[in-house]
mmCIF file of C-alpha atoms in Angstrom:
data_model
loop_
_atom_site.group_PDB
_atom_site.id
_atom_site.type_symbol
_atom_site.label_atom_id
_atom_site.label_comp_id
_atom_site.label_asym_id
_atom_site.label_seq_id
_atom_site.Cartn_x
_atom_site.Cartn_y
_atom_site.Cartn_z
ATOM 1 C CA UNK A 69 -4.149 10.297 -20.528
ATOM 2 C CA UNK A 70 -1.212 8.239 -19.418
ATOM 3 C CA UNK A 71 -2.263 4.646 -18.978
ATOM 4 C CA UNK A 72 -0.763 1.130 -18.848
ATOM 5 C CA UNK A 73 -3.071 -1.851 -19.026
ATOM 6 C CA UNK A 74 -1.792 -5.273 -17.916
ATOM 7 C CA UNK A 75 -3.312 -8.731 -18.494
ATOM 8 C CA UNK A 76 -4.055 -11.169 -17.071
ATOM 9 C CA UNK A 77 -4.510 -10.190 -13.433
ATOM 10 C CA UNK A 78 -3.872 -13.753 -12.331
ATOM 11 C CA UNK A 79 -2.063 -16.619 -14.049
ATOM 12 C CA UNK A 80 -1.636 -20.205 -12.950
ATOM 13 C CA UNK A 81 0.777 -22.546 -14.666
ATOM 14 C CA UNK A 82 2.328 -25.953 -14.089
ATOM 15 C CA UNK A 83 6.005 -26.094 -13.302
ATOM 16 C CA UNK A 84 7.980 -26.287 -16.483
ATOM 17 C CA UNK A 85 5.321 -24.546 -18.617
ATOM 18 C CA UNK A 86 5.736 -21.016 -20.080
ATOM 19 C CA UNK A 87 4.018 -17.901 -18.784
ATOM 20 C CA UNK A 88 3.191 -14.755 -20.839
ATOM 21 C CA UNK A 89 2.060 -11.420 -19.402
ATOM 22 C CA UNK A 90 0.979 -8.622 -21.739
ATOM 23 C CA UNK A 91 0.887 -4.857 -21.353
ATOM 24 C CA UNK A 92 -0.325 -2.020 -23.590
ATOM 25 C CA UNK A 93 0.483 1.673 -23.204
ATOM 26 C CA UNK A 94 -1.162 4.834 -24.459
ATOM 27 C CA UNK A 95 1.656 7.353 -25.159
ATOM 28 C CA UNK A 96 3.588 6.685 -28.356
ATOM 29 C CA UNK A 97 6.440 8.842 -26.975
ATOM 30 C CA UNK A 98 7.223 6.220 -24.302
ATOM 31 C CA UNK A 99 10.672 4.685 -24.830
ATOM 32 C CA UNK A 100 11.479 2.726 -21.672
ATOM 33 C CA UNK A 101 9.675 -0.392 -20.499
ATOM 34 C CA UNK A 102 10.821 -2.177 -17.291
ATOM 35 C CA UNK A 103 9.334 -5.224 -15.602
ATOM 36 C CA UNK A 104 9.387 -5.710 -11.791
ATOM 37 C CA UNK A 105 8.843 -8.803 -9.682
ATOM 38 C CA UNK A 106 7.395 -8.459 -6.187
ATOM 39 C CA UNK A 107 7.336 -11.383 -3.805
ATOM 40 C CA UNK A 108 4.881 -11.350 -0.934
ATOM 41 C CA UNK A 109 5.798 -8.701 1.623
ATOM 42 C CA UNK A 110 8.843 -7.592 -0.264
ATOM 43 C CA UNK A 111 9.919 -4.634 -2.414
ATOM 44 C CA UNK A 112 9.463 -4.609 -6.239
ATOM 45 C CA UNK A 113 12.669 -5.639 -7.963
ATOM 46 C CA UNK A 114 13.647 -5.046 -11.562
ATOM 47 C CA UNK A 115 14.008 -8.246 -13.502
ATOM 48 C CA UNK A 116 14.378 -6.977 -17.126
ATOM 49 C CA UNK A 117 13.871 -3.808 -19.071
ATOM 50 C CA UNK A 118 13.791 -2.816 -22.753
ATOM 51 C CA UNK A 119 14.218 0.430 -24.597
ATOM 52 C CA UNK A 120 12.440 1.494 -27.767
ATOM 53 C CA UNK A 121 15.417 0.901 -30.056
ATOM 54 C CA UNK A 122 15.271 -2.812 -29.279
ATOM 55 C CA UNK A 123 12.483 -5.288 -30.253
ATOM 56 C CA UNK A 124 13.378 -8.157 -27.988
ATOM 57 C CA UNK A 125 15.690 -8.840 -25.035
ATOM 58 C CA UNK A 126 16.479 -12.072 -23.246
ATOM 59 C CA UNK A 127 18.062 -12.945 -19.895
ATOM 60 C CA UNK A 128 18.185 -16.691 -19.239
ATOM 61 C CA UNK A 129 14.579 -17.851 -18.819
ATOM 62 C CA UNK A 130 12.937 -14.485 -19.162
ATOM 63 C CA UNK A 131 12.405 -12.345 -22.269
ATOM 64 C CA UNK A 132 10.632 -9.216 -23.179
ATOM 65 C CA UNK A 133 9.232 -8.210 -26.566
ATOM 66 C CA UNK A 134 8.233 -4.763 -27.699
ATOM 67 C CA UNK A 135 5.910 -3.748 -30.561
ATOM 68 C CA UNK A 136 6.028 0.040 -30.806
ATOM 69 C CA UNK A 137 3.517 0.201 -33.646
ATOM 70 C CA UNK A 138 0.932 -1.621 -31.649
ATOM 71 C CA UNK A 139 2.075 -0.028 -28.346
ATOM 72 C CA UNK A 140 2.337 -3.257 -26.509
ATOM 73 C CA UNK A 141 5.089 -5.295 -24.794
ATOM 74 C CA UNK A 142 5.132 -8.693 -23.208
ATOM 75 C CA UNK A 143 7.039 -10.680 -20.631
ATOM 76 C CA UNK A 144 7.815 -14.361 -21.400
ATOM 77 C CA UNK A 145 9.011 -16.777 -18.698
ATOM 78 C CA UNK A 146 10.049 -20.200 -19.956
ATOM 79 C CA UNK A 147 10.513 -23.431 -17.891
ATOM 80 C CA UNK A 148 8.682 -21.892 -14.931
ATOM 81 C CA UNK A 149 9.699 -22.856 -11.388
ATOM 82 C CA UNK A 150 7.890 -22.491 -8.090
ATOM 83 C CA UNK A 151 10.204 -19.635 -7.095
ATOM 84 C CA UNK A 152 8.817 -17.666 -10.089
ATOM 85 C CA UNK A 153 5.545 -17.323 -8.092
ATOM 86 C CA UNK A 154 5.084 -13.564 -7.387
ATOM 87 C CA UNK A 155 3.319 -10.503 -8.659
ATOM 88 C CA UNK A 156 4.788 -9.029 -11.821
ATOM 89 C CA UNK A 157 4.383 -5.367 -12.851
ATOM 90 C CA UNK A 158 5.047 -3.790 -16.188
ATOM 91 C CA UNK A 159 5.703 -0.050 -16.547
ATOM 92 C CA UNK A 160 6.125 2.551 -19.206
ATOM 93 C CA UNK A 161 8.108 5.731 -19.090
ATOM 94 C CA UNK A 162 6.209 9.047 -19.577
ATOM 95 C CA UNK A 163 8.155 12.351 -19.614
ATOM 96 C CA UNK A 164 9.930 12.139 -16.274
ATOM 97 C CA UNK A 165 8.168 9.274 -14.508
ATOM 98 C CA UNK A 166 7.007 5.681 -14.836
ATOM 99 C CA UNK A 167 3.413 4.577 -15.012
ATOM 100 C CA UNK A 168 2.834 1.049 -13.685
ATOM 101 C CA UNK A 169 0.307 -1.621 -14.705
ATOM 102 C CA UNK A 170 -1.940 -3.112 -12.038
ATOM 103 C CA UNK A 171 0.088 -6.304 -11.769
ATOM 104 C CA UNK A 172 -0.249 -10.015 -12.565
ATOM 105 C CA UNK A 173 -0.187 -12.631 -9.841
ATOM 106 C CA UNK A 174 1.660 -15.679 -11.170
ATOM 107 C CA UNK A 175 1.357 -18.996 -9.421
ATOM 108 C CA UNK A 176 3.550 -21.911 -10.468
ATOM 109 C CA UNK A 177 2.330 -25.279 -9.247
ATOM 110 C CA UNK A 178 4.810 -28.130 -8.714
ATOM 111 C CA UNK B 118 25.567 -0.071 0.075
ATOM 112 C CA UNK B 119 22.168 0.094 1.728
ATOM 113 C CA UNK B 120 20.398 1.292 -1.427
ATOM 114 C CA UNK B 121 17.064 2.913 -0.538
ATOM 115 C CA UNK B 122 16.241 3.014 3.155
ATOM 116 C CA UNK B 123 12.751 3.797 4.516
ATOM 117 C CA UNK B 124 11.678 4.563 8.019
ATOM 118 C CA UNK B 125 9.585 3.484 9.816
ATOM 119 C CA UNK B 126 8.728 0.000 8.537
ATOM 120 C CA UNK B 127 5.366 -0.063 10.324
ATOM 121 C CA UNK B 128 3.139 2.629 11.836
ATOM 122 C CA UNK B 129 -0.376 2.869 13.225
ATOM 123 C CA UNK B 130 -2.021 6.247 13.401
ATOM 124 C CA UNK B 131 -5.312 7.637 14.533
ATOM 125 C CA UNK B 132 -7.453 9.671 12.159
ATOM 126 C CA UNK B 133 -6.285 13.279 12.136
ATOM 127 C CA UNK B 134 -2.769 12.546 13.321
ATOM 128 C CA UNK B 135 0.229 13.665 11.245
ATOM 129 C CA UNK B 136 3.385 11.946 10.411
ATOM 130 C CA UNK B 137 6.403 12.029 8.106
ATOM 131 C CA UNK B 138 7.785 9.024 6.241
ATOM 132 C CA UNK B 139 11.513 9.193 5.680
ATOM 133 C CA UNK B 140 13.480 7.965 2.674
ATOM 134 C CA UNK B 141 17.199 8.122 1.935
ATOM 135 C CA UNK B 142 19.329 6.670 -0.858
ATOM 136 C CA UNK B 143 23.064 6.273 -0.979
ATOM 137 C CA UNK B 144 23.444 5.655 -4.765
ATOM 138 C CA UNK B 145 23.837 9.383 -5.712
ATOM 139 C CA UNK B 146 20.648 9.154 -7.733
ATOM 140 C CA UNK B 147 19.045 12.294 -9.185
ATOM 141 C CA UNK B 148 15.369 11.272 -9.083
ATOM 142 C CA UNK B 149 13.228 10.089 -6.153
ATOM 143 C CA UNK B 150 9.656 8.919 -5.993
ATOM 144 C CA UNK B 151 6.924 8.094 -3.500
ATOM 145 C CA UNK B 152 4.322 5.446 -4.366
ATOM 146 C CA UNK B 153 1.417 3.890 -2.562
ATOM 147 C CA UNK B 154 0.408 0.268 -3.166
ATOM 148 C CA UNK B 155 -3.118 -0.918 -2.571
ATOM 149 C CA UNK B 156 -4.551 -4.423 -3.347
ATOM 150 C CA UNK B 157 -5.447 -4.773 -7.019
ATOM 151 C CA UNK B 158 -4.276 -1.257 -7.881
ATOM 152 C CA UNK B 159 -0.575 -1.654 -8.488
ATOM 153 C CA UNK B 160 1.884 1.154 -7.685
ATOM 154 C CA UNK B 161 0.425 4.645 -7.914
ATOM 155 C CA UNK B 162 2.728 7.663 -7.911
ATOM 156 C CA UNK B 163 2.069 10.231 -5.209
ATOM 157 C CA UNK B 164 4.902 12.757 -5.665
ATOM 158 C CA UNK B 165 8.308 12.719 -7.297
ATOM 159 C CA UNK B 166 11.430 14.783 -7.467
ATOM 160 C CA UNK B 167 13.185 14.655 -10.868
ATOM 161 C CA UNK B 168 16.214 16.480 -9.414
ATOM 162 C CA UNK B 169 17.334 18.116 -6.191
ATOM 163 C CA UNK B 170 15.255 21.198 -5.560
ATOM 164 C CA UNK B 171 12.204 20.213 -7.605
ATOM 165 C CA UNK B 172 9.075 18.264 -6.704
ATOM 166 C CA UNK B 173 6.020 17.436 -8.846
ATOM 167 C CA UNK B 174 2.613 15.828 -8.237
ATOM 168 C CA UNK B 175 1.891 12.349 -9.429
ATOM 169 C CA UNK B 176 -1.341 10.480 -9.873
ATOM 170 C CA UNK B 177 -2.614 10.647 -6.291
ATOM 171 C CA UNK B 178 -1.155 13.747 -4.476
ATOM 172 C CA UNK B 179 -4.147 14.782 -2.423
ATOM 173 C CA UNK B 180 -3.573 14.637 1.328
ATOM 174 C CA UNK B 181 0.237 14.459 1.010
ATOM 175 C CA UNK B 182 3.207 16.844 0.968
ATOM 176 C CA UNK B 183 6.858 16.132 0.123
ATOM 177 C CA UNK B 184 10.214 17.676 0.793
ATOM 178 C CA UNK B 185 13.428 16.964 -1.147
ATOM 179 C CA UNK B 186 15.741 17.776 1.740
ATOM 180 C CA UNK B 187 18.946 17.229 -0.243
ATOM 181 C CA UNK B 188 20.110 14.865 -2.989
ATOM 182 C CA UNK B 189 19.933 11.872 -0.610
ATOM 183 C CA UNK B 190 16.613 12.403 1.222
ATOM 184 C CA UNK B 191 12.982 12.711 0.169
ATOM 185 C CA UNK B 192 10.243 12.743 2.815
ATOM 186 C CA UNK B 193 6.497 12.249 2.582
ATOM 187 C CA UNK B 194 4.149 13.958 5.036
ATOM 188 C CA UNK B 195 0.619 13.237 5.902
ATOM 189 C CA UNK B 196 -0.755 16.368 7.639
ATOM 190 C CA UNK B 197 -4.105 14.915 8.786
ATOM 191 C CA UNK B 198 -4.242 11.145 8.269
ATOM 192 C CA UNK B 199 -7.429 9.539 6.974
ATOM 193 C CA UNK B 200 -8.422 5.863 6.859
ATOM 194 C CA UNK B 201 -8.268 5.988 3.044
ATOM 195 C CA UNK B 202 -4.499 6.538 3.388
ATOM 196 C CA UNK B 203 -4.012 3.061 4.868
ATOM 197 C CA UNK B 204 -1.594 1.542 2.465
ATOM 198 C CA UNK B 205 1.929 0.367 1.849
ATOM 199 C CA UNK B 206 4.192 3.224 0.859
ATOM 200 C CA UNK B 207 7.334 2.733 -1.263
ATOM 201 C CA UNK B 208 10.058 5.119 -1.926
ATOM 202 C CA UNK B 209 12.254 4.679 -5.034
ATOM 203 C CA UNK B 210 15.197 6.347 -6.677
ATOM 204 C CA UNK B 211 16.734 6.429 -10.116
ATOM 205 C CA UNK B 212 19.702 7.788 -11.993
ATOM 206 C CA UNK B 213 17.288 9.260 -14.560
ATOM 207 C CA UNK B 214 17.424 13.017 -15.181
ATOM 208 C CA UNK B 215 14.252 14.421 -16.815
ATOM 209 C CA UNK B 216 13.651 11.204 -18.663
ATOM 210 C CA UNK B 217 12.393 7.866 -17.180
ATOM 211 C CA UNK B 218 14.968 5.768 -19.017
ATOM 212 C CA UNK B 219 16.732 4.254 -16.022
ATOM 213 C CA UNK B 220 15.582 1.583 -13.534
ATOM 214 C CA UNK B 221 13.989 2.575 -10.286
ATOM 215 C CA UNK B 222 15.269 1.046 -7.079
ATOM 216 C CA UNK B 223 12.743 0.562 -4.329
ATOM 217 C CA UNK B 224 12.965 0.594 -0.516
ATOM 218 C CA UNK B 225 11.374 -2.033 1.669
ATOM 219 C CA UNK B 226 8.210 -0.042 2.196
ATOM 220 C CA UNK B 227 6.315 1.475 5.117
ATOM 221 C CA UNK B 228 3.117 -0.318 6.137
ATOM 222 C CA UNK B 229 0.814 2.403 7.445
ATOM 223 C CA UNK B 230 -2.555 1.796 9.071
ATOM 224 C CA UNK B 231 -4.923 4.564 10.056
ATOM 225 C CA UNK B 232 -7.706 3.831 12.459
#
């Protein structure tokens, strides 16, 4: 069935280091892959998304890569800062809805 | 623009009580969604409406009903609340029509506790 797996569930990095979060999906027909950031007590907010006709997309310190053959996509955050600390969710589009991963709690230590 | 507005922000119910969570969007979006968020389980889809006049079940629909009142409004009803429905509920909307290829915009959430 429809499934999105996300790893790791928690990630701790030192300020200035890079962070990588990985997701795999089950339906090869999926063609839209957004990433959301959720700060404590707040709503999820879109930070970047990628569509299946693109292999990589960058926006300042964040980038997403997509490997359709392997059915996985990743979020890369470079030069991490304390304000990057949050829960990050990946998602994959299925027919007319999104299926979300279970989230990664990123902690950036000064 | 307010985006997606949810009411109420907090609610405490007793087991067996009923209530309706309200959601409205002012972005002229076609699709609207209701999720619940529990610790360690991410966002799980309860119901969604891909266009005005249609609703469909998501991953966890049991114990809930929805109404797409018009293009702007999508409500979620708990007929007989149970402690297992204690959660944070998020409403979202999207421009997408019959294909999830557009971002979803979320409301601030409703924190619901059932005693």
